Short mmCIF file of C-alpha atoms in Angstrom, two decimals:
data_model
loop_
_atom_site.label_atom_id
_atom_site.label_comp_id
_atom_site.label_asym_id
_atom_site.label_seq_id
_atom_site.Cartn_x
_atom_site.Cartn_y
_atom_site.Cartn_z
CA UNK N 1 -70.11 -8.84 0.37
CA UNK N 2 -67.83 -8.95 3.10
CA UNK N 3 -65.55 -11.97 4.09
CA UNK N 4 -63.63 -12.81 6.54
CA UNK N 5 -59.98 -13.23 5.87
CA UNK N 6 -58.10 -16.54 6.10
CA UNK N 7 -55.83 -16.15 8.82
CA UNK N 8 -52.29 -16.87 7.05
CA UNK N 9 -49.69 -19.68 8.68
CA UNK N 10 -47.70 -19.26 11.60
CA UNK N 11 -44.62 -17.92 9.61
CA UNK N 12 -40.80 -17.45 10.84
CA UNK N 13 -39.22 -14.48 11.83
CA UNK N 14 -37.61 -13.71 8.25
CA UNK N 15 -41.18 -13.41 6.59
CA UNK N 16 -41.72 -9.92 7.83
CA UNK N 17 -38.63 -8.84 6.52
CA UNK N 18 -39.32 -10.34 2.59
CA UNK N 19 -42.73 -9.19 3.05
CA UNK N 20 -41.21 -5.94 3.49
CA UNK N 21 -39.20 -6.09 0.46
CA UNK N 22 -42.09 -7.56 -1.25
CA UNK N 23 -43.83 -4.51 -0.53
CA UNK N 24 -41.47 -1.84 -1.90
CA UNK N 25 -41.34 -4.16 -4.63
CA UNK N 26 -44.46 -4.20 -5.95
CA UNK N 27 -44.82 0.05 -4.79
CA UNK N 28 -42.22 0.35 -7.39
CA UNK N 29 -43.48 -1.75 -10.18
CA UNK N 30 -47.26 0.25 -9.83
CA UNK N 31 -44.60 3.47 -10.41
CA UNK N 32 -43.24 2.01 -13.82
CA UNK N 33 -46.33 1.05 -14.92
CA UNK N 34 -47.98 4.42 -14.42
CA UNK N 35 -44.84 5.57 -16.55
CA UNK N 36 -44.54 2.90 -18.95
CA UNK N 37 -48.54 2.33 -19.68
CA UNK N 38 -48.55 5.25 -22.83
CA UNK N 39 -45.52 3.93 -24.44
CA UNK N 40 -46.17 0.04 -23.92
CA UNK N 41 -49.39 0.78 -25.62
CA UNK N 42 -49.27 3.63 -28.25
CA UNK N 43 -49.55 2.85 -31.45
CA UNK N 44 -46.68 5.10 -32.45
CA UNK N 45 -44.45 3.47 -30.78
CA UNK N 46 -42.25 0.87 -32.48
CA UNK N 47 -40.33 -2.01 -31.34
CA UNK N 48 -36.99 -1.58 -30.88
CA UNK N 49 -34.61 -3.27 -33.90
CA UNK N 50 -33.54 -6.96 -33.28
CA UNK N 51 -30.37 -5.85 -32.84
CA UNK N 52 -30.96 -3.50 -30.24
CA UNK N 53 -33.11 -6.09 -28.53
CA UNK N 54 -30.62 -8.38 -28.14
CA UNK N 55 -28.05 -6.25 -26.80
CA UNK N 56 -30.06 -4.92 -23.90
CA UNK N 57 -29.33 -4.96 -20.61
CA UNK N 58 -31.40 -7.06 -18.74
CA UNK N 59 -34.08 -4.62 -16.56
CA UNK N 60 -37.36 -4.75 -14.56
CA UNK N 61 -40.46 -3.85 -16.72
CA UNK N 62 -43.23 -2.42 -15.25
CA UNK N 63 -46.49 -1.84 -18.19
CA UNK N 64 -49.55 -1.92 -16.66
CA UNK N 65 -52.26 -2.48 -13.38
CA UNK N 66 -55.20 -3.52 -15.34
CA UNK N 67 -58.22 -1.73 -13.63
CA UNK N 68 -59.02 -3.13 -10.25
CA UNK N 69 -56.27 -6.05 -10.59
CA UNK N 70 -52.82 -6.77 -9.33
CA UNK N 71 -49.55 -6.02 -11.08
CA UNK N 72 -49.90 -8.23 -14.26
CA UNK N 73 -46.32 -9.92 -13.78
CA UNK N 74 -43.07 -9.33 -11.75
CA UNK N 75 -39.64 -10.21 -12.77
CA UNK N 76 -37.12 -9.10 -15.08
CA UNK N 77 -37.31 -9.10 -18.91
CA UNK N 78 -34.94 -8.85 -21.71
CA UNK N 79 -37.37 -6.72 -23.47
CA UNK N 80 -40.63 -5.27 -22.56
CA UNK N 81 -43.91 -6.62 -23.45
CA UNK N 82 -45.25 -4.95 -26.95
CA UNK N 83 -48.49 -5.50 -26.63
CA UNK N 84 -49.95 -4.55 -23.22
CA UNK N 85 -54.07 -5.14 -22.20
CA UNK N 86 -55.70 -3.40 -19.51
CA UNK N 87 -58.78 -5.51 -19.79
CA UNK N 88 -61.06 -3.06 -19.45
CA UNK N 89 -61.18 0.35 -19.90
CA UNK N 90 -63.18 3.07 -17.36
CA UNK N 91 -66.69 1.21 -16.30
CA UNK N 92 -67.68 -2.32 -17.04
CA UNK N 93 -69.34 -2.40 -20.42
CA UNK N 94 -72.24 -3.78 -19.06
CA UNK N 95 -73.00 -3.74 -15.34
CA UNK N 96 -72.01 -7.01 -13.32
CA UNK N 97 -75.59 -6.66 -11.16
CA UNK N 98 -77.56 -6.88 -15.03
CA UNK N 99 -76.88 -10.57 -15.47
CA UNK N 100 -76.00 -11.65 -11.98
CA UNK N 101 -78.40 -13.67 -9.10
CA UNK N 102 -78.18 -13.69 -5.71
CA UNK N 103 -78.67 -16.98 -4.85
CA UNK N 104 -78.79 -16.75 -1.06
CA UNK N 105 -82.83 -16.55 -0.61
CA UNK N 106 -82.84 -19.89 -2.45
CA UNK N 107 -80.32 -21.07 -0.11
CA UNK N 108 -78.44 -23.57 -2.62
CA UNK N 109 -77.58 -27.18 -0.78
CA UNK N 110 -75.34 -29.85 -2.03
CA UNK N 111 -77.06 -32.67 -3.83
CA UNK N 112 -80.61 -30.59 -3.65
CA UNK N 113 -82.53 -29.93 -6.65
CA UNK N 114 -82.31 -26.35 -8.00
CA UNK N 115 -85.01 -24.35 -6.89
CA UNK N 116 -87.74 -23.97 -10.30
CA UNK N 117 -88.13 -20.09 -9.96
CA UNK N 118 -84.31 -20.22 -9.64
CA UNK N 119 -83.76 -22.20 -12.66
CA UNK N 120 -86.09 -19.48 -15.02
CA UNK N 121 -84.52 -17.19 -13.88
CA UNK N 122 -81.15 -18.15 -14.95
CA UNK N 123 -82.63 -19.28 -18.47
CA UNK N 124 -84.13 -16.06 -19.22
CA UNK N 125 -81.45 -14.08 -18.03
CA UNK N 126 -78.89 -16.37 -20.23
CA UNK N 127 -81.39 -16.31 -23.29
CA UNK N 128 -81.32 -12.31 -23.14
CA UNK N 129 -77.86 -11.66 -22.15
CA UNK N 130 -75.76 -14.31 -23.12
CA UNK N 131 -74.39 -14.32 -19.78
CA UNK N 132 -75.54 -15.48 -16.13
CA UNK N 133 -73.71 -15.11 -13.12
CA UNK N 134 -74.90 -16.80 -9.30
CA UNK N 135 -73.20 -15.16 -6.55
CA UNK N 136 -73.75 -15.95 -2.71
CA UNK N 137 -74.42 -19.90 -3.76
CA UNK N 138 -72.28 -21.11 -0.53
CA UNK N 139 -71.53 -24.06 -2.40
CA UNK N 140 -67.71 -25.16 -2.04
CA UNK N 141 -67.82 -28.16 -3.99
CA UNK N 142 -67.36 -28.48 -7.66
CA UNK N 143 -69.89 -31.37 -8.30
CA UNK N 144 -72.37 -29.04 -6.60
CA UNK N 145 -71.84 -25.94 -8.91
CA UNK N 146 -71.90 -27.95 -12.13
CA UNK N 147 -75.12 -28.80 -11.20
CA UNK N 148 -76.20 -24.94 -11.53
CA UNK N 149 -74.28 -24.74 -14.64
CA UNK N 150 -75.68 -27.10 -16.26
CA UNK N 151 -79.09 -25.17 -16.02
CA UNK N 152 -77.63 -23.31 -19.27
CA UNK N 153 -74.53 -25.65 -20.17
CA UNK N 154 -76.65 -28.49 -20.79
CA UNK N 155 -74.26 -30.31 -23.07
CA UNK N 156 -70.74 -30.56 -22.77
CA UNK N 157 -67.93 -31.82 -25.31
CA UNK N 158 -64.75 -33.13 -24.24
CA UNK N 159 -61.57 -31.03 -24.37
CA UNK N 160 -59.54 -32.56 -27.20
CA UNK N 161 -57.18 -30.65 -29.36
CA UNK N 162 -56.90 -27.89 -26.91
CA UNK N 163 -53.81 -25.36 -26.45
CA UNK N 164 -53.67 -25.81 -22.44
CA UNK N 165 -52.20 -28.39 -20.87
CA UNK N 166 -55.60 -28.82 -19.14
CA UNK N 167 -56.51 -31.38 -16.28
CA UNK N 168 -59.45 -32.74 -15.14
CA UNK N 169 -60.82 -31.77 -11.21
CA UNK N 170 -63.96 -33.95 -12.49
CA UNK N 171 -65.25 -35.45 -15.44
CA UNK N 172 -65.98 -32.37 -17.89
CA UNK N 173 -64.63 -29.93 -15.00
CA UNK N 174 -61.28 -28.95 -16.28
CA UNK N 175 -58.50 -26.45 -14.61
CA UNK N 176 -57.56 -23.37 -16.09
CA UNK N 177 -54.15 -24.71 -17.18
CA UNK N 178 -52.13 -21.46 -17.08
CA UNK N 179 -49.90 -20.26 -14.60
CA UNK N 180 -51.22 -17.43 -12.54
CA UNK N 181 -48.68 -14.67 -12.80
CA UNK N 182 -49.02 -14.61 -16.75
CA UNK N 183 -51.93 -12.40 -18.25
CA UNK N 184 -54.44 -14.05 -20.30
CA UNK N 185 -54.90 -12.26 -23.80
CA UNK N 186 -58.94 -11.88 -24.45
CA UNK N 187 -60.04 -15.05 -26.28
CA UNK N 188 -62.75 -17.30 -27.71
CA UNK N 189 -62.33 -21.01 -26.51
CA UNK N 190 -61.14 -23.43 -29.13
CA UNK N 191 -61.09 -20.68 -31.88
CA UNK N 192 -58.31 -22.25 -33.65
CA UNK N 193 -60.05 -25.44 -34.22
CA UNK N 194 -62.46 -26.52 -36.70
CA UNK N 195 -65.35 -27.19 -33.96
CA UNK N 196 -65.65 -25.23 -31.18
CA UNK N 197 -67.95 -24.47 -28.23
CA UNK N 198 -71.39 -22.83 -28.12
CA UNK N 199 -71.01 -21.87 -24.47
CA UNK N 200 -68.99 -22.43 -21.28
CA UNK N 201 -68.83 -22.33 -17.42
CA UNK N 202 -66.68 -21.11 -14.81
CA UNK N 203 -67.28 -22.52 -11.21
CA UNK N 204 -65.14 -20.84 -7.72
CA UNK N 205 -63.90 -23.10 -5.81
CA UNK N 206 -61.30 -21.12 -3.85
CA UNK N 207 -60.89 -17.67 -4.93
CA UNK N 208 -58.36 -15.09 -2.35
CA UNK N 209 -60.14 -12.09 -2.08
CA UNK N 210 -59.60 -9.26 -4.93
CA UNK N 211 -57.12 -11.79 -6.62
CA UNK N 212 -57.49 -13.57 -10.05
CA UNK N 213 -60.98 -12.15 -11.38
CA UNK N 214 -62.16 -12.59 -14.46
CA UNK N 215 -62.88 -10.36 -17.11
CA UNK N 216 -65.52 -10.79 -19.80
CA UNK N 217 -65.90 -8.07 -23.55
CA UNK N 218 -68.73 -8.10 -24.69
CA UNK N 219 -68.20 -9.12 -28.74
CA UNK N 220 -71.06 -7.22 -30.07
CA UNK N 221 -69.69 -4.09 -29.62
CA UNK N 222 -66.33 -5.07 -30.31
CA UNK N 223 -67.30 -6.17 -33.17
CA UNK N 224 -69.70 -2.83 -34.26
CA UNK N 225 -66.08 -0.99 -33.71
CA UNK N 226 -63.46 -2.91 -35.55
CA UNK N 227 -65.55 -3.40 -38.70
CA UNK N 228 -65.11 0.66 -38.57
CA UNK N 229 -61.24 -0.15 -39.47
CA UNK N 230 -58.70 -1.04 -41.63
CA UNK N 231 -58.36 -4.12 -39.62
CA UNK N 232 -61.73 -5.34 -39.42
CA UNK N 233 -61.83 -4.88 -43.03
CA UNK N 234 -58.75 -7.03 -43.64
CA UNK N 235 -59.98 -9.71 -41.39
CA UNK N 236 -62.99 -10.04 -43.10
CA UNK N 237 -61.62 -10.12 -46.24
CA UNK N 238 -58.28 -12.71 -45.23
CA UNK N 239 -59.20 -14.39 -42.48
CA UNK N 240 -56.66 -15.66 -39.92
CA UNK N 241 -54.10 -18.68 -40.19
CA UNK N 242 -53.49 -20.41 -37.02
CA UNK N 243 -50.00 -22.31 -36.55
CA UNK N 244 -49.95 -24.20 -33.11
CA UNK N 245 -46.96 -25.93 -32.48
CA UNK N 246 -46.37 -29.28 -29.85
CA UNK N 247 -43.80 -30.33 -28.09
CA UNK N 248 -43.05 -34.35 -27.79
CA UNK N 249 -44.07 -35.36 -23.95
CA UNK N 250 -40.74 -38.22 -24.22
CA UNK N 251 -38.35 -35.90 -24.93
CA UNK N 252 -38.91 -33.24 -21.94
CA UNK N 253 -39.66 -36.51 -19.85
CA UNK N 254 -42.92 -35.33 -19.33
CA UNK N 255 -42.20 -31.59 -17.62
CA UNK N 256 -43.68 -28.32 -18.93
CA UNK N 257 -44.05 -25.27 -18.20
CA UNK N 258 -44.57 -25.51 -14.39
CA UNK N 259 -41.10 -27.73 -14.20
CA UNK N 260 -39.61 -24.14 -16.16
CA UNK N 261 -39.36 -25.72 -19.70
CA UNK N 262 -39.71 -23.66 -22.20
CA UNK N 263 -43.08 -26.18 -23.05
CA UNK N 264 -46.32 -25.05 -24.06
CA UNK N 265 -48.28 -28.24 -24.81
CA UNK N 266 -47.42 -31.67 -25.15
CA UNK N 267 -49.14 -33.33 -28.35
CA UNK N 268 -49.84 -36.33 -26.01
CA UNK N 269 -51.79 -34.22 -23.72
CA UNK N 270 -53.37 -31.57 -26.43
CA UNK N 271 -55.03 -34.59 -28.08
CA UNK N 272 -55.09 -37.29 -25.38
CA UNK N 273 -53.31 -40.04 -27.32
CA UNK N 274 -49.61 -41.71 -27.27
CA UNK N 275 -48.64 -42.22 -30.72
CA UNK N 276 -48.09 -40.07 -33.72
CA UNK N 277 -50.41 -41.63 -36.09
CA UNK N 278 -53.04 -41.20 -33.18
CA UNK N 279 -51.56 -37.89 -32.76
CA UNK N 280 -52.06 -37.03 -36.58
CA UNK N 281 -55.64 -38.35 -36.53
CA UNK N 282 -57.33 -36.49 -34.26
CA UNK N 283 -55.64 -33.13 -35.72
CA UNK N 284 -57.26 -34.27 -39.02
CA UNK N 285 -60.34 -34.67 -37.09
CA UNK N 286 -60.12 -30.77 -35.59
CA UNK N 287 -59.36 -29.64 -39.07
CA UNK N 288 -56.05 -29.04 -38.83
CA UNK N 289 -52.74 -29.74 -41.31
CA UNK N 290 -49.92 -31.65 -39.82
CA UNK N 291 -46.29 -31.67 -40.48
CA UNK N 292 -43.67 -33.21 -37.85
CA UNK N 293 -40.72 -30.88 -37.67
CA UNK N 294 -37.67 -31.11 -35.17
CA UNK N 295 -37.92 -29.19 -31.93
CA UNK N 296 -35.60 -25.81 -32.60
CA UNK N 297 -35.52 -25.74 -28.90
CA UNK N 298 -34.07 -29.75 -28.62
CA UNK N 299 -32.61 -31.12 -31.78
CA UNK N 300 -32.48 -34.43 -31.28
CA UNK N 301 -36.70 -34.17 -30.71
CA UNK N 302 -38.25 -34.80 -34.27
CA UNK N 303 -41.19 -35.41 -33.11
CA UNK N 304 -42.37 -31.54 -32.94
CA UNK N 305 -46.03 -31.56 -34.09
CA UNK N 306 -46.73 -28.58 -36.13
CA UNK N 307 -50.90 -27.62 -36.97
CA UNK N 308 -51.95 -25.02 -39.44
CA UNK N 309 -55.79 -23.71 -39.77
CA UNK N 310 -56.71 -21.29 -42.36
CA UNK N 311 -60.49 -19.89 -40.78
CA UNK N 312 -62.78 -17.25 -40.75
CA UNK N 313 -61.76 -14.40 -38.32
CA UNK N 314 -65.79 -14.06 -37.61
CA UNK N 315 -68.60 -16.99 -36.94
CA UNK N 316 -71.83 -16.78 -37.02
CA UNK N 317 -74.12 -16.71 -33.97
CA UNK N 318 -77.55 -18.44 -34.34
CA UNK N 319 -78.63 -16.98 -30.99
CA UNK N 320 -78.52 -12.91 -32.40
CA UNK N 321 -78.79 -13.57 -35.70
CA UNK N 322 -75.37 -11.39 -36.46
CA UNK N 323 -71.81 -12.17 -37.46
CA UNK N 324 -69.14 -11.95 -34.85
CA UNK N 325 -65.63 -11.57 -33.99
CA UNK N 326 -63.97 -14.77 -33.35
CA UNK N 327 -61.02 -14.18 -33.11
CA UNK N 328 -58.52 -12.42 -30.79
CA UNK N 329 -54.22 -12.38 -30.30
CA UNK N 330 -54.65 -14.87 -27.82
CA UNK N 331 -53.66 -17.07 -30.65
CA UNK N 332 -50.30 -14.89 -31.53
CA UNK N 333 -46.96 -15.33 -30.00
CA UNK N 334 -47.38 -12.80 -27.74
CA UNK N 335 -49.57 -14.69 -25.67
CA UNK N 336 -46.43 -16.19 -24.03
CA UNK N 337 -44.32 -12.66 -22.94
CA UNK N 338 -45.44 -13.04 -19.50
CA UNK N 339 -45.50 -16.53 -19.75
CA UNK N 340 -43.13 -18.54 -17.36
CA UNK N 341 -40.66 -21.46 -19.57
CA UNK N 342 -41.61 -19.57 -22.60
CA UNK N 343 -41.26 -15.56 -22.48
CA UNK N 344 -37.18 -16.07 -23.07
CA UNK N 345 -38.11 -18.13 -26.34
CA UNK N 346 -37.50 -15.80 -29.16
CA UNK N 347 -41.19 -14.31 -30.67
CA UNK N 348 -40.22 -16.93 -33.82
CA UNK N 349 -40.00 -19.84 -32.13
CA UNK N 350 -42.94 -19.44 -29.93
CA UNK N 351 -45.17 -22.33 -29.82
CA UNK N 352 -48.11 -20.44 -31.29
CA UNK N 353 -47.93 -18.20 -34.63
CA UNK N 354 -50.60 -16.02 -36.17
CA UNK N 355 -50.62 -14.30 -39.54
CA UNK N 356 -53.91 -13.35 -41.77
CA UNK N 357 -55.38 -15.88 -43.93
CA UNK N 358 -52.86 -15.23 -46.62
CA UNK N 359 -49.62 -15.40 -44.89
CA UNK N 360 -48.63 -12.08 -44.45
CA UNK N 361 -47.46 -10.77 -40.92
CA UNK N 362 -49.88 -9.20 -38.36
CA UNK N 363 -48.46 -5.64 -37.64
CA UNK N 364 -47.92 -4.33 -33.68
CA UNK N 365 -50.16 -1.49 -34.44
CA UNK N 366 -52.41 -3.57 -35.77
CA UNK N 367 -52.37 -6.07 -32.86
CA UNK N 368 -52.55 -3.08 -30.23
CA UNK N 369 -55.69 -1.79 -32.09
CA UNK N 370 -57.63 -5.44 -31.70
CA UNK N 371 -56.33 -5.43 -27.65
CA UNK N 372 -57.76 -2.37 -27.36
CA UNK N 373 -60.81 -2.91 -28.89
CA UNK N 374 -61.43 -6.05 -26.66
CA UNK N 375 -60.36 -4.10 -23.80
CA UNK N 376 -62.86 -1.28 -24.26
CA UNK N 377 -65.76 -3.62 -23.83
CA UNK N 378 -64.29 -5.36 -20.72
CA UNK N 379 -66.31 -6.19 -17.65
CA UNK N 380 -64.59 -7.76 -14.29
CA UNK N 381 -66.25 -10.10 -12.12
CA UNK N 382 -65.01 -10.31 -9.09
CA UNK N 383 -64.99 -14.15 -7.54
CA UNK N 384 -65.81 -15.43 -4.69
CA UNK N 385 -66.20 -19.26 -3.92
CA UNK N 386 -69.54 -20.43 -4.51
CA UNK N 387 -70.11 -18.29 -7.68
CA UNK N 388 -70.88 -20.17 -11.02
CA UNK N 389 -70.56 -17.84 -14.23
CA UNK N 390 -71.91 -19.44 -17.75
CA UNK N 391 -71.82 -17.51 -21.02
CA UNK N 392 -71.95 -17.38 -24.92
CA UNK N 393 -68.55 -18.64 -26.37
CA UNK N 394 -70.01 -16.30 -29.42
CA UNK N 395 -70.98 -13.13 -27.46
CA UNK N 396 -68.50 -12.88 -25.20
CA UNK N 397 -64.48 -13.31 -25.09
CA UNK N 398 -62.78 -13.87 -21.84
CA UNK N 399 -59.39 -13.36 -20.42
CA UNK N 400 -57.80 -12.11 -16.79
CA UNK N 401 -54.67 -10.23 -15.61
CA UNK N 402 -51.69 -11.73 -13.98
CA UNK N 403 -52.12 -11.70 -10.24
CA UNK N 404 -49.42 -13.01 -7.01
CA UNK N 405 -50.92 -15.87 -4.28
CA UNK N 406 -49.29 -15.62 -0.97
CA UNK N 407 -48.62 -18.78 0.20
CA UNK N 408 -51.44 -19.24 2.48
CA UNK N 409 -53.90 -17.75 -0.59
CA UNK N 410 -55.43 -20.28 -3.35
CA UNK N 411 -57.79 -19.57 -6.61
CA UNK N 412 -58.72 -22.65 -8.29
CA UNK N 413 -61.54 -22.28 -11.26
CA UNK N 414 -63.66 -25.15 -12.62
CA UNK N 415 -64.14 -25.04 -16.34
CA UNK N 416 -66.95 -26.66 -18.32
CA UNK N 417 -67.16 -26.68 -21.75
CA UNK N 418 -70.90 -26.41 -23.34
CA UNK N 419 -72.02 -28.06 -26.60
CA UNK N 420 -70.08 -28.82 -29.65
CA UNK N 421 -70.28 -27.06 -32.96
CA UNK N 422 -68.52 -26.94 -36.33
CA UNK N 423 -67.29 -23.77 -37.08
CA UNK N 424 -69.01 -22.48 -40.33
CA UNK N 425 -67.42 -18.63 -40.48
CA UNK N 426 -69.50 -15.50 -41.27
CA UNK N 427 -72.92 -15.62 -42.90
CA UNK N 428 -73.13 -13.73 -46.32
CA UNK N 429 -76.16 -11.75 -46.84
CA UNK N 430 -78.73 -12.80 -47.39
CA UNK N 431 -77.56 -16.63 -47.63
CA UNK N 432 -76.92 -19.94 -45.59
CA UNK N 433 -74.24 -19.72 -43.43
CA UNK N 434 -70.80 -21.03 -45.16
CA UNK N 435 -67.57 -22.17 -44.13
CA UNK N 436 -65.75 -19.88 -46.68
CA UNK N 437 -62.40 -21.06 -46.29
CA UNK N 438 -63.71 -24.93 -46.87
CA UNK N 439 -65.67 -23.82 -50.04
CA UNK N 440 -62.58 -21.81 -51.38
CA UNK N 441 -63.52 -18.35 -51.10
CA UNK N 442 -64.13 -15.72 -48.29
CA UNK N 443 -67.71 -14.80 -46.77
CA UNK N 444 -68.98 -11.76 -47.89
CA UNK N 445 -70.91 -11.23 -44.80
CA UNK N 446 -73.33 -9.05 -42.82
CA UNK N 447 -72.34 -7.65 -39.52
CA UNK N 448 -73.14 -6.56 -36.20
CA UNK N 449 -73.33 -2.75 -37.14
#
């Protein structure tokens, strides 16, 4: 649909010119990235040795325009990314029009009812797809989306023990809590907790034109295709280890990552409490083991909260009737290299660590070969404000590209978080689903193939 641009500020007479340089900035970064796509993402390819690494000069990296996005970051690097997503490769896996609704002959109003026919149609939709998207709402409020979302997110759970330093816009709304000009690794929400989500809801409120979409893969098939690997096979058989670590609130005096710290989360705000033994609680209550370490960024902090979950890479979904993936690199440390306050940290003193179940490292071929995968089921929906997008936690991942605001552009996302569940990990054959790392041994499951 078209839209009318919002007409930008009255600006001085030295804009033009860094708008200019802007410009042939950002021609010359879609130039390197052209270039630098095959090797950032080959397989072949191997890092460079630490030593190397450190002696390099610093230089601008340029990896890749994820299809229909904006440059995923600018800036200068030490090293390049290793691990590069597109997001979605060629056409959307599954065309945006199958699961959206154009809400404009219903003409949505604030505080009106949802129209009945409306409301069917979103429920049948969601119950066949997993996914439902309303487009041309011309709602601009957030109270007045949630109200459509809540069609199919009719329960919502509160976001404790979460990795983003999330706040709220309204109750159970939350922000995205990441800055825009870092890419956001394809993910399941709350995967690295012992409960997580059964669905969730994205509501535009302000979204700049062709800036900051979202995409969506579509875990079925991701799944069919990795359990055709060596990887899927090892990921059934280990499982994953998540190792989240949290910085103390005191001793940054409250700044993160938008005050350039090199701060992740706060275990104050991951977990909403004040004290450690409150702290230490509700990890127990999320699953997760605790140990308090000292900050290797800030010595004199020894209140660093470190979490450990040993889980199933796949959970079962009750809706299909199949074993997924559930599980993606978001959880690895290279979710931070584009990440502003933590990209300089050194890979091993990241704030998040992954290995397999058993300890032993994830390789970069092997975490190349699980982007990719994600990527080749991507679909991108394009926002515009008004739209409300709700979909299976299970059946779909989601993640977006980096993207640049001017200053006169804003994107600001609602998120709701659906119903509650305890993670239980694949379903053997034939059996009652099991939590296998619980009970001691892995799930010997079917899956979607």
């Amino acid at each position: 649909p078209s839209r009318t641009p919002r007409e930008p500020p009255v600006r001085s007479a030295v804009a033009p010119r860094a708008e200019a340089c802007a410009f042939i900035k950002m021609a010359a970064l879609r130039t390197l990235q052209a270039t630098c796509r095959p090797l950032a993402c080959s397989a072949t390819v191997m890092p460079p040795p630490a030593a190397t690494q450190r002696t390099q000069a610093r230089g601008m990296y340029g990896g890749s325009c994820p299809p229909g996005g904006r440059v995923p970051f600018t800036g200068f690097f030490v090293t390049p990314p290793a691990v590069v997503p597109c997001f979605r490769e060629g056409e959307d896996k599954i065309p945006v029009d199958n699961f959206s609704i154009d809400c404009s002959p219903y003409k949505p109003a604030p505080d009106a009812v949802p129209p009945h026919e409306l409301v069917e149609r979103m429920e049948a939709k969601f119950k066949e797809m997993g996914v439902v998207r309303l487009t041309n709402t011309g709602l601009s409020k957030v109270e007045d989306m949630k109200r459509y979302a809540n069609i199919v997110v009719k329960e919502q759970m509160r976001y404790e023990g979460g990795a983003n330093p999330r706040e709220g816009i309204i109750a159970n709304v939350y922000e995205v809590g990441a800055p825009h000009d870092a890419w956001l690794h394809y993910h399941h929400e709350m995967a690295y907790n012992r409960h997580s989500m059964k669905n969730l809801a994205f509501c535009s409120v302000k979204a700049p034109w062709g800036k900051g979409d979202t995409y969506l893969s579509e875990n079925v098939s991701v799944t069919e295709e990795l359990m055709k690997t060596d990887l899927g096979r090892k990921l059934k058989d280990k499982g994953v280890c998540y190792i989240r670590c949290l910085t103390d609130r005191e001793a940054y005096k409250g700044q993160g990552w938008k005050h350039g710290q090199p701060v992740y989360n706060h275990w104050q705000l991951s977990f909403g409490v004040e004290s450690p033994d409150e702290a230490v609680e509700k990890a127990h209550e999320c699953g997760l083991e605790t140990e308090w370490c000292v900050d290797p960024l800030m010595k004199d902090s020894k209140r660093y909260l470190k979490t450990k979950l040993r889980a199933d890479a796949f959970e079962y979904c009750p809706s299909i009737g199949q074993n997924v993936l559930f599980s993606s690199i978001a959880d690895h440390n290279t979710w931070f290299d584009t990440w502003q306050g933590v990209k300089e940290v050194p890979p091993e003193k990241r704030p998040l660590q992954m290995t397999f179940g058993d300890g032993s490292p994830i390789s970069l071929e092997e975490l190349r070969q699980w982007v990719s995968l994600y990527d080749r089921s991507g679909i991108r929906v394009r926002w515009q404000t008004g739209d409300v997008v709700a979909f299976c936690n299970y059946r779909f991942a989601h993640g977006r590209p980096a993207f640049e605001l001017r200053q006169w552009e804003e994107r600001t996302i609602g998120v709701m978080l659906g119903e509650k569940f305890q993670r239980i990990g694949a379903r053997p054959e034939g059996g009652e689903p099991v939590d296998s790392f619980m009970s001691g041994r892995l799930a010997k499951g079917s899956f979607a193939h």
